[in-house]
Amino acid sequence: MPDATPAKLSLTSLTVFGLAYMCPSLAMVIFGVISERSDGIAPSAFLLATGAMLLSALSYAKLSRLFPVSGSAYYYAKRLLGPGCGFVVGWAVLLAYLFMPMVAWLLQSVFLNAQFPQVPTWGWLLINIGLTTAVTVSGMTLTDRLNKVLTVFSVALVLLFIGYCLRYVAGQPQVGFTHPVWNEHSTLTGLTAAAAIAAYSFLGFDAVTTLAEEAEQPRRDIPRAVLLVISVGGLLFTAVAYLMQLSHPGGQFADPETATYALSIKVGGQFFADFVNLGGIVAGFASCLAVQVSASRLLYFMGREGVLPPRYFAKLQGRARTPVFNLLLIAGLGLIGIGADVSSAASLINFGAFLAFAAVNVCVIAYYRRERRKQRLSGVGFVVFPLLAIGVNLYLLSLLSTVVILAGVAWLVCGGLYLMWLTAGFSKPTPGLMEVES
């Protein structure tokens, strides 16, 4: 394989990378919104979301074992649905991966500005982008080490918060241990609506597959890491939501978006609340590292395939063999965050991600149709579960606003026009076609 990057990442490193991308403390940040929407059963919403996302994770695990390359959904679709479909899926994935770093940096900067208002948000944005890019350009060794430290800190912060919640609950009148799971105010409609929001917390589990060519044993470790990230992340989200819900029964808050800060004061005091807030910001730096690295690897792979100009996107530089151009391009795009709206950008990410998830599940079914006569394949694992996952992802797509869906479709149309130019009006083969035919 030309210009391959050196394999360095163990199963532990891959799992930590995926958890960093998802950000273990995220459940604390969005707890108030989930609790209010579900009428006080936030842990049930997170548990349902875990199960729903696990369906897609199973498909990613299957395909990453079959195709241990860094192209992720783009490559799976190209191999199993054809180069044209592969391009469309890759273009959709690009929408998510190019906006994800910008949103991560912007959110980090907003929280830092709230804690240290002397520095404006745009100032923190420049600092965040600069620090993250300096680390990622230096190579995967430093990025991996820093990711591990920050993710361990993030998990420790969540466990500390759980400990304070346990201490608080022990000294309060009990409302019943099943109350946060289902109570007299609960409805199936409220639960599914909250689970749909909670599902957004799991975006990024697929990012592990973009590191297939940097894994020590990709066929074994990438599938395991994907499933570990979803399972560990989901259980952690559910556990912290359960104890937070026990500490604050019901779904009523003065402000759902600041509910975690108010609850931190309630269970541990002002100093503890400030520490949790600042600690969450520091831990979030790991997520910024992970999203920039995964986006750069996808750009590198698509450049190597000829979908993007190889002269720029398929180059690995320095002793660390990093795609410096891609990392700098992503950093430059992050500057758009200075005037961006977080909600709109995040919604565009959701459009690209859920479309890609649905496509990956279609790929699993396509593989079953192609190979079922050559080998024994489970109809449940290769057809039923993927069909359920497709339904989940299309439902989540339908919840996005009309404006976001139209913007996403416009992005796909732009991709079609780019493909038309790339193939001289479709008179030349789609990039990657020769490899598929061979």
CSV table of C-alpha atoms in Angstrom, one decimal:
chain,number,residue,atom,x,y,z
A,1,MET,CA,0.0,0.0,0.0
A,2,PRO,CA,1.7,3.2,-1.0
A,3,ASP,CA,2.8,5.7,1.5
A,4,ALA,CA,1.2,3.8,4.3
A,5,THR,CA,1.5,5.2,7.8
A,6,PRO,CA,3.4,3.3,10.5
A,7,ALA,CA,1.2,1.1,12.7
A,8,LYS,CA,1.3,2.2,16.3
A,9,LEU,CA,-2.1,2.0,17.9
A,10,SER,CA,-3.2,-0.8,20.2
A,11,LEU,CA,-6.7,-1.8,21.1
A,12,THR,CA,-6.5,0.4,24.2
A,13,SER,CA,-5.3,3.4,22.2
A,14,LEU,CA,-8.1,2.9,19.6
A,15,THR,CA,-10.7,2.7,22.3
A,16,VAL,CA,-9.5,5.7,24.1
A,17,PHE,CA,-9.4,7.6,20.8
A,18,GLY,CA,-13.1,6.7,20.2
A,19,LEU,CA,-14.1,7.7,23.8
A,20,ALA,CA,-12.2,10.9,23.5
A,21,TYR,CA,-14.2,11.7,20.3
A,22,MET,CA,-17.5,11.0,22.0
A,23,CYS,CA,-16.3,12.9,25.2
A,24,PRO,CA,-17.2,10.9,28.4
A,25,SER,CA,-18.5,14.0,30.2
A,26,LEU,CA,-21.0,14.9,27.5
A,27,ALA,CA,-23.9,13.2,29.3
A,28,MET,CA,-23.4,15.7,32.2
A,29,VAL,CA,-23.5,18.6,29.7
A,30,ILE,CA,-26.8,17.6,28.1
A,31,PHE,CA,-28.4,16.0,31.1
A,32,GLY,CA,-30.9,18.8,31.7
A,33,VAL,CA,-32.2,18.8,28.1
A,34,ILE,CA,-32.6,15.0,28.0
A,35,SER,CA,-34.3,14.9,31.5
A,36,GLU,CA,-36.8,17.6,30.6
A,37,ARG,CA,-37.7,16.0,27.3
A,38,SER,CA,-38.1,12.6,28.8
A,39,ASP,CA,-40.0,13.8,31.9
A,40,GLY,CA,-37.4,12.7,34.4
A,41,ILE,CA,-36.1,9.4,32.9
A,42,ALA,CA,-32.8,10.5,31.3
A,43,PRO,CA,-31.0,7.2,32.0
A,44,SER,CA,-33.7,5.3,30.1
A,45,ALA,CA,-33.2,7.7,27.2
A,46,PHE,CA,-29.5,7.1,27.1
A,47,LEU,CA,-29.9,3.3,27.4
A,48,LEU,CA,-32.4,3.3,24.5
A,49,ALA,CA,-30.0,5.5,22.4
A,50,THR,CA,-27.1,3.1,23.2
A,51,GLY,CA,-29.1,0.2,21.9
A,52,ALA,CA,-30.1,2.1,18.8
A,53,MET,CA,-26.6,3.1,18.0
A,54,LEU,CA,-25.2,-0.3,18.8
A,55,LEU,CA,-27.1,-1.6,15.7
A,56,SER,CA,-25.0,0.6,13.5
A,57,ALA,CA,-21.9,-0.1,15.5
A,58,LEU,CA,-22.3,-3.9,14.7
A,59,SER,CA,-22.4,-3.1,11.0
A,60,TYR,CA,-19.2,-1.0,11.3
A,61,ALA,CA,-17.6,-3.8,13.2
A,62,LYS,CA,-18.4,-6.3,10.5
A,63,LEU,CA,-17.2,-4.2,7.6
A,64,SER,CA,-14.0,-3.0,9.4
A,65,ARG,CA,-13.0,-6.6,9.8
A,66,LEU,CA,-13.6,-7.3,6.2
A,67,PHE,CA,-12.0,-4.1,4.9
A,68,PRO,CA,-9.2,-2.9,7.3
A,69,VAL,CA,-8.5,0.4,5.5
A,70,SER,CA,-8.9,4.0,6.7
A,71,GLY,CA,-11.7,4.9,4.2
A,72,SER,CA,-14.5,3.9,6.6
A,73,ALA,CA,-18.0,4.4,5.2
A,74,TYR,CA,-16.7,5.8,1.9
A,75,TYR,CA,-14.6,2.7,1.2
A,76,TYR,CA,-17.3,0.2,2.3
A,77,ALA,CA,-19.8,1.8,0.0
A,78,LYS,CA,-17.3,1.9,-2.8
A,79,ARG,CA,-16.6,-1.8,-2.6
A,80,LEU,CA,-20.1,-3.0,-2.0
A,81,LEU,CA,-22.4,-0.5,-3.7
A,82,GLY,CA,-20.1,0.8,-6.4
A,83,PRO,CA,-17.7,3.7,-6.9
A,84,GLY,CA,-20.6,6.2,-7.6
A,85,CYS,CA,-22.4,5.4,-4.4
A,86,GLY,CA,-19.1,5.3,-2.6
A,87,PHE,CA,-18.4,8.9,-3.7
A,88,VAL,CA,-21.9,10.1,-2.6
A,89,VAL,CA,-21.4,8.4,0.8
A,90,GLY,CA,-17.9,9.8,1.1
A,91,TRP,CA,-19.1,13.3,0.3
A,92,ALA,CA,-21.8,13.0,3.0
A,93,VAL,CA,-19.2,11.8,5.5
A,94,LEU,CA,-17.0,14.8,4.6
A,95,LEU,CA,-19.8,17.1,5.6
A,96,ALA,CA,-19.8,15.6,9.1
A,97,TYR,CA,-16.0,15.3,9.4
A,98,LEU,CA,-15.2,18.8,8.2
A,99,PHE,CA,-17.7,20.5,10.4
A,100,MET,CA,-17.0,18.4,13.5
A,101,PRO,CA,-13.6,19.9,14.4
A,102,MET,CA,-15.0,23.5,14.0
A,103,VAL,CA,-17.9,22.7,16.3
A,104,ALA,CA,-15.7,21.0,18.9
A,105,TRP,CA,-13.3,24.0,18.9
A,106,LEU,CA,-16.2,26.5,19.0
A,107,LEU,CA,-17.9,24.8,21.9
A,108,GLN,CA,-14.6,24.6,23.8
A,109,SER,CA,-14.1,28.3,23.2
A,110,VAL,CA,-17.6,29.2,24.4
A,111,PHE,CA,-17.1,27.4,27.7
A,112,LEU,CA,-13.7,28.9,28.2
A,113,ASN,CA,-15.1,32.3,27.5
A,114,ALA,CA,-17.8,31.7,30.1
A,115,GLN,CA,-15.1,30.7,32.7
A,116,PHE,CA,-12.6,33.3,31.7
A,117,PRO,CA,-14.5,36.2,30.0
A,118,GLN,CA,-11.4,38.4,29.8
A,119,VAL,CA,-10.5,36.6,26.6
A,120,PRO,CA,-13.1,36.8,23.9
A,121,THR,CA,-14.6,33.6,22.3
A,122,TRP,CA,-12.7,34.2,19.0
A,123,GLY,CA,-9.4,34.5,21.0
A,124,TRP,CA,-10.0,31.2,22.7
A,125,LEU,CA,-10.9,29.7,19.3
A,126,LEU,CA,-7.5,30.7,17.9
A,127,ILE,CA,-5.8,29.3,20.9
A,128,ASN,CA,-7.7,26.0,20.8
A,129,ILE,CA,-7.0,25.6,17.0
A,130,GLY,CA,-3.4,26.5,17.4
A,131,LEU,CA,-2.7,24.1,20.3
A,132,THR,CA,-4.6,21.2,18.8
A,133,THR,CA,-3.0,21.5,15.4
A,134,ALA,CA,0.5,21.8,17.0
A,135,VAL,CA,-0.1,18.4,18.7
A,136,THR,CA,-1.6,16.6,15.8
A,137,VAL,CA,1.0,17.8,13.3
A,138,SER,CA,3.7,16.4,15.6
A,139,GLY,CA,2.3,12.9,15.0
A,140,MET,CA,0.2,10.1,16.4
A,141,THR,CA,2.6,9.2,19.2
A,142,LEU,CA,2.2,12.5,21.1
A,143,THR,CA,-1.5,12.7,20.1
A,144,ASP,CA,-2.1,9.2,21.4
A,145,ARG,CA,-0.3,9.9,24.7
A,146,LEU,CA,-2.1,13.2,25.3
A,147,ASN,CA,-5.4,11.6,24.3
A,148,LYS,CA,-5.0,8.9,26.9
A,149,VAL,CA,-4.1,11.3,29.7
A,150,LEU,CA,-7.0,13.7,29.0
A,151,THR,CA,-9.5,10.8,28.5
A,152,VAL,CA,-8.5,9.2,31.8
A,153,PHE,CA,-8.9,12.6,33.4
A,154,SER,CA,-12.3,13.0,31.8
A,155,VAL,CA,-13.5,9.6,33.0
A,156,ALA,CA,-12.1,10.3,36.5
A,157,LEU,CA,-14.0,13.6,36.5
A,158,VAL,CA,-17.3,11.7,35.7
A,159,LEU,CA,-16.6,9.1,38.4
A,160,LEU,CA,-15.9,12.0,40.9
A,161,PHE,CA,-19.2,13.5,40.0
A,162,ILE,CA,-20.9,10.2,40.4
A,163,GLY,CA,-19.3,9.9,43.9
A,164,TYR,CA,-20.7,13.3,45.0
A,165,CYS,CA,-24.1,12.3,43.6
A,166,LEU,CA,-24.0,9.1,45.6
A,167,ARG,CA,-23.1,10.9,48.8
A,168,TYR,CA,-25.9,13.4,48.2
A,169,VAL,CA,-28.5,10.8,47.5
A,170,ALA,CA,-27.5,8.8,50.6
A,171,GLY,CA,-28.5,11.7,52.8
A,172,GLN,CA,-31.8,12.5,51.1
A,173,PRO,CA,-35.3,10.9,51.3
A,174,GLN,CA,-35.5,8.2,48.7
A,175,VAL,CA,-37.9,8.6,45.8
A,176,GLY,CA,-37.4,5.0,44.7
A,177,PHE,CA,-34.5,3.5,42.7
A,178,THR,CA,-36.8,2.8,39.7
A,179,HIS,CA,-38.1,6.4,39.6
A,180,PRO,CA,-35.3,7.6,37.2
A,181,VAL,CA,-36.0,4.6,34.9
A,182,TRP,CA,-39.8,5.0,34.6
A,183,ASN,CA,-42.3,7.0,36.7
A,184,GLU,CA,-45.9,8.2,36.7
A,185,HIS,CA,-45.0,11.1,34.3
A,186,SER,CA,-43.2,8.9,31.7
A,187,THR,CA,-44.5,8.4,28.2
A,188,LEU,CA,-43.2,6.3,25.3
A,189,THR,CA,-43.3,9.5,23.1
A,190,GLY,CA,-41.2,11.5,25.6
A,191,LEU,CA,-38.8,8.6,25.9
A,192,THR,CA,-38.2,8.2,22.2
A,193,ALA,CA,-37.9,12.0,21.7
A,194,ALA,CA,-35.3,12.2,24.4
A,195,ALA,CA,-33.5,9.1,23.1
A,196,ALA,CA,-33.3,10.8,19.6
A,197,ILE,CA,-31.4,13.7,21.2
A,198,ALA,CA,-29.2,11.4,23.3
A,199,ALA,CA,-28.3,9.5,20.1
A,200,TYR,CA,-26.3,12.6,18.9
A,201,SER,CA,-24.0,12.0,21.9
A,202,PHE,CA,-22.7,8.8,20.2
A,203,LEU,CA,-21.5,10.5,17.0
A,204,GLY,CA,-17.9,9.7,16.5
A,205,PHE,CA,-17.8,6.0,17.4
A,206,ASP,CA,-17.2,5.4,13.7
A,207,ALA,CA,-14.1,7.6,13.8
A,208,VAL,CA,-12.1,4.6,15.1
A,209,THR,CA,-12.4,3.0,11.6
A,210,THR,CA,-10.5,5.9,10.0
A,211,LEU,CA,-7.4,4.7,12.0
A,212,ALA,CA,-7.4,1.2,10.5
A,213,GLU,CA,-4.0,1.7,8.8
A,214,GLU,CA,-2.4,3.0,12.0
A,215,ALA,CA,-3.6,0.1,14.1
A,216,GLU,CA,-1.3,-2.8,15.2
A,217,GLN,CA,-3.9,-5.5,14.3
A,218,PRO,CA,-6.7,-3.7,12.4
A,219,ARG,CA,-8.8,-6.8,11.6
A,220,ARG,CA,-9.0,-7.8,15.2
A,221,ASP,CA,-8.8,-4.5,17.0
A,222,ILE,CA,-10.9,-2.0,15.0
A,223,PRO,CA,-14.1,-4.0,15.3
A,224,ARG,CA,-13.5,-4.6,19.0
A,225,ALA,CA,-12.7,-0.9,19.6
A,226,VAL,CA,-15.9,0.2,17.8
A,227,LEU,CA,-18.1,-2.0,20.0
A,228,LEU,CA,-16.1,-1.1,23.2
A,229,VAL,CA,-16.5,2.6,22.5
A,230,ILE,CA,-20.3,2.3,22.1
A,231,SER,CA,-20.7,-0.1,25.1
A,232,VAL,CA,-18.4,1.7,27.5
A,233,GLY,CA,-19.6,5.2,26.5
A,234,GLY,CA,-23.2,4.1,26.6
A,235,LEU,CA,-22.9,2.5,30.1
A,236,LEU,CA,-21.0,5.6,31.4
A,237,PHE,CA,-23.7,8.0,30.0
A,238,THR,CA,-26.5,5.9,31.5
A,239,ALA,CA,-24.8,5.5,34.9
A,240,VAL,CA,-24.1,9.2,35.3
A,241,ALA,CA,-27.6,10.2,34.1
A,242,TYR,CA,-29.1,7.7,36.6
A,243,LEU,CA,-27.4,9.2,39.6
A,244,MET,CA,-28.0,12.7,38.4
A,245,GLN,CA,-31.6,11.9,38.0
A,246,LEU,CA,-31.7,10.4,41.5
A,247,SER,CA,-30.2,13.6,42.8
A,248,HIS,CA,-32.8,15.7,41.0
A,249,PRO,CA,-36.0,13.7,40.5
A,250,GLY,CA,-38.3,14.8,37.7
A,251,GLY,CA,-37.6,16.8,34.6
A,252,GLN,CA,-38.2,20.4,35.7
A,253,PHE,CA,-35.3,22.9,35.7
A,254,ALA,CA,-34.9,26.6,35.9
A,255,ASP,CA,-32.7,26.3,32.8
A,256,PRO,CA,-32.1,22.8,31.3
A,257,GLU,CA,-28.9,23.9,29.5
A,258,THR,CA,-27.3,24.9,32.8
A,259,ALA,CA,-28.8,22.1,34.9
A,260,THR,CA,-25.5,20.3,35.4
A,261,TYR,CA,-23.8,23.4,36.9
A,262,ALA,CA,-26.8,23.9,39.2
A,263,LEU,CA,-26.8,20.2,40.2
A,264,SER,CA,-23.0,20.4,40.8
A,265,ILE,CA,-23.6,23.2,43.3
A,266,LYS,CA,-26.4,21.2,44.9
A,267,VAL,CA,-24.3,18.0,45.4
A,268,GLY,CA,-20.8,19.5,46.1
A,269,GLY,CA,-20.9,23.2,46.5
A,270,GLN,CA,-19.7,26.2,44.5
A,271,PHE,CA,-16.0,25.2,44.4
A,272,PHE,CA,-16.9,21.7,43.2
A,273,ALA,CA,-19.2,23.1,40.5
A,274,ASP,CA,-16.4,25.4,39.2
A,275,PHE,CA,-13.9,22.6,39.3
A,276,VAL,CA,-16.3,20.3,37.3
A,277,ASN,CA,-16.9,23.0,34.8
A,278,LEU,CA,-13.2,23.7,34.2
A,279,GLY,CA,-12.3,20.1,34.3
A,280,GLY,CA,-14.8,19.3,31.6
A,281,ILE,CA,-13.3,22.1,29.4
A,282,VAL,CA,-9.8,20.6,29.9
A,283,ALA,CA,-11.0,17.1,29.1
A,284,GLY,CA,-12.8,18.4,26.0
A,285,PHE,CA,-9.4,19.1,24.5
A,286,ALA,CA,-9.1,15.3,23.9
A,287,SER,CA,-12.2,15.5,21.8
A,288,CYS,CA,-10.7,18.3,19.7
A,289,LEU,CA,-7.6,16.2,19.1
A,290,ALA,CA,-9.6,13.2,18.0
A,291,VAL,CA,-11.9,14.9,15.6
A,292,GLN,CA,-9.1,16.7,13.8
A,293,VAL,CA,-7.1,13.5,13.5
A,294,SER,CA,-10.0,11.4,12.1
A,295,ALA,CA,-11.0,14.1,9.6
A,296,SER,CA,-7.4,14.4,8.3
A,297,ARG,CA,-7.2,10.6,7.9
A,298,LEU,CA,-10.4,10.6,5.8
A,299,LEU,CA,-9.1,13.4,3.6
A,300,TYR,CA,-5.8,11.5,3.2
A,301,PHE,CA,-7.6,8.3,2.1
A,302,MET,CA,-9.8,10.1,-0.4
A,303,GLY,CA,-6.8,11.9,-1.7
A,304,ARG,CA,-5.0,8.6,-2.2
A,305,GLU,CA,-8.0,7.3,-4.0
A,306,GLY,CA,-7.9,10.2,-6.4
A,307,VAL,CA,-11.3,11.6,-5.3
A,308,LEU,CA,-9.4,14.7,-3.9
A,309,PRO,CA,-6.2,16.0,-5.5
A,310,PRO,CA,-3.5,13.5,-4.4
A,311,ARG,CA,-0.8,16.1,-4.8
A,312,TYR,CA,-2.1,17.8,-1.6
A,313,PHE,CA,-4.3,15.4,0.2
A,314,ALA,CA,-2.4,12.2,-0.1
A,315,LYS,CA,1.0,13.4,1.2
A,316,LEU,CA,2.5,12.3,4.5
A,317,GLN,CA,5.3,14.5,5.8
A,318,GLY,CA,8.1,14.5,8.3
A,319,ARG,CA,9.3,11.6,10.5
A,320,ALA,CA,5.9,11.3,12.1
A,321,ARG,CA,4.3,10.7,8.6
A,322,THR,CA,1.4,13.0,9.2
A,323,PRO,CA,-1.0,14.5,6.6
A,324,VAL,CA,0.1,18.1,7.4
A,325,PHE,CA,-1.8,19.7,4.6
A,326,ASN,CA,-5.0,18.1,5.7
A,327,LEU,CA,-4.5,19.1,9.3
A,328,LEU,CA,-3.8,22.7,8.4
A,329,LEU,CA,-6.8,22.8,6.0
A,330,ILE,CA,-9.1,21.6,8.8
A,331,ALA,CA,-7.5,24.2,11.1
A,332,GLY,CA,-8.3,26.9,8.5
A,333,LEU,CA,-11.9,25.7,8.2
A,334,GLY,CA,-12.1,25.9,12.0
A,335,LEU,CA,-11.8,29.7,11.7
A,336,ILE,CA,-15.2,29.8,10.2
A,337,GLY,CA,-16.4,29.1,13.7
A,338,ILE,CA,-15.7,32.8,14.6
A,339,GLY,CA,-19.0,33.7,12.9
A,340,ALA,CA,-20.8,30.4,13.0
A,341,ASP,CA,-23.9,29.3,14.8
A,342,VAL,CA,-23.2,26.1,16.8
A,343,SER,CA,-26.7,24.7,16.5
A,344,SER,CA,-26.8,24.9,12.7
A,345,ALA,CA,-23.3,23.5,12.2
A,346,ALA,CA,-24.1,20.6,14.6
A,347,SER,CA,-27.2,19.9,12.6
A,348,LEU,CA,-25.3,19.6,9.4
A,349,ILE,CA,-22.9,17.2,11.1
A,350,ASN,CA,-25.9,15.1,12.1
A,351,PHE,CA,-27.2,15.1,8.5
A,352,GLY,CA,-23.9,13.7,7.1
A,353,ALA,CA,-23.3,11.3,10.0
A,354,PHE,CA,-26.8,9.6,10.0
A,355,LEU,CA,-26.8,9.4,6.2
A,356,ALA,CA,-23.4,7.6,6.4
A,357,PHE,CA,-24.6,5.3,9.1
A,358,ALA,CA,-27.6,4.3,7.0
A,359,ALA,CA,-25.4,3.6,4.0
A,360,VAL,CA,-23.1,1.4,6.0
A,361,ASN,CA,-26.0,-0.7,7.1
A,362,VAL,CA,-27.1,-1.0,3.4
A,363,CYS,CA,-23.5,-2.2,2.7
A,364,VAL,CA,-23.9,-5.0,5.2
A,365,ILE,CA,-27.1,-6.2,3.5
A,366,ALA,CA,-25.4,-5.9,0.1
A,367,TYR,CA,-22.5,-8.1,1.4
A,368,TYR,CA,-25.0,-10.7,2.6
A,369,ARG,CA,-26.7,-10.8,-0.8
A,370,ARG,CA,-23.4,-11.2,-2.5
A,371,GLU,CA,-21.8,-13.8,-0.2
A,372,ARG,CA,-24.6,-15.8,1.3
A,373,ARG,CA,-24.2,-18.7,-1.1
A,374,LYS,CA,-20.4,-18.8,-0.5
A,375,GLN,CA,-20.4,-18.8,3.3
A,376,ARG,CA,-22.7,-19.1,6.2
A,377,LEU,CA,-24.0,-15.7,7.3
A,378,SER,CA,-26.6,-14.9,9.9
A,379,GLY,CA,-29.8,-13.4,8.4
A,380,VAL,CA,-30.4,-11.7,11.8
A,381,GLY,CA,-26.9,-10.1,12.0
A,382,PHE,CA,-26.6,-9.3,8.3
A,383,VAL,CA,-30.2,-8.3,7.4
A,384,VAL,CA,-32.5,-7.8,10.4
A,385,PHE,CA,-30.2,-5.7,12.6
A,386,PRO,CA,-29.1,-3.5,9.6
A,387,LEU,CA,-32.7,-2.9,8.6
A,388,LEU,CA,-33.5,-1.8,12.1
A,389,ALA,CA,-30.5,0.4,12.1
A,390,ILE,CA,-31.5,2.0,8.8
A,391,GLY,CA,-34.9,2.7,10.2
A,392,VAL,CA,-33.3,4.4,13.3
A,393,ASN,CA,-31.0,6.6,11.2
A,394,LEU,CA,-33.7,7.6,8.8
A,395,TYR,CA,-35.9,8.5,11.8
A,396,LEU,CA,-33.2,10.6,13.2
A,397,LEU,CA,-32.6,12.3,9.9
A,398,SER,CA,-36.3,13.1,9.7
A,399,LEU,CA,-36.1,15.0,13.0
A,400,LEU,CA,-33.7,17.6,11.5
A,401,SER,CA,-35.2,20.9,10.4
A,402,THR,CA,-36.2,21.5,6.7
A,403,VAL,CA,-33.5,24.1,6.4
A,404,VAL,CA,-30.8,21.7,7.5
A,405,ILE,CA,-32.1,18.9,5.2
A,406,LEU,CA,-32.1,21.3,2.2
A,407,ALA,CA,-28.6,22.5,3.1
A,408,GLY,CA,-27.5,18.8,3.3
A,409,VAL,CA,-29.1,18.1,-0.1
A,410,ALA,CA,-27.4,21.1,-1.6
A,411,TRP,CA,-24.0,19.8,-0.3
A,412,LEU,CA,-24.7,16.5,-2.0
A,413,VAL,CA,-25.7,18.3,-5.3
A,414,CYS,CA,-22.3,20.2,-5.1
A,415,GLY,CA,-20.7,16.8,-4.7
A,416,GLY,CA,-22.5,15.6,-7.8
A,417,LEU,CA,-21.2,18.6,-9.8
A,418,TYR,CA,-17.7,18.0,-8.5
A,419,LEU,CA,-17.9,14.3,-9.6
A,420,MET,CA,-19.1,15.4,-13.0
A,421,TRP,CA,-16.1,17.7,-13.4
A,422,LEU,CA,-13.8,15.0,-12.0
A,423,THR,CA,-15.0,12.4,-14.6
A,424,ALA,CA,-15.3,14.9,-17.5
A,425,GLY,CA,-19.0,14.7,-17.6
A,426,PHE,CA,-19.0,11.0,-16.5
A,427,SER,CA,-17.0,10.1,-19.6
A,428,LYS,CA,-14.1,8.8,-17.4
A,429,PRO,CA,-14.3,6.1,-14.7
A,430,THR,CA,-15.1,7.3,-11.2
A,431,PRO,CA,-12.0,7.4,-9.0
A,432,GLY,CA,-11.4,4.0,-7.4
A,433,LEU,CA,-13.3,2.0,-10.1
A,434,MET,CA,-10.2,0.1,-11.3
A,435,GLU,CA,-9.4,-1.1,-7.8
A,436,VAL,CA,-13.0,-2.4,-7.3
A,437,GLU,CA,-13.0,-4.2,-10.7
A,438,SER,CA,-9.6,-5.8,-9.9
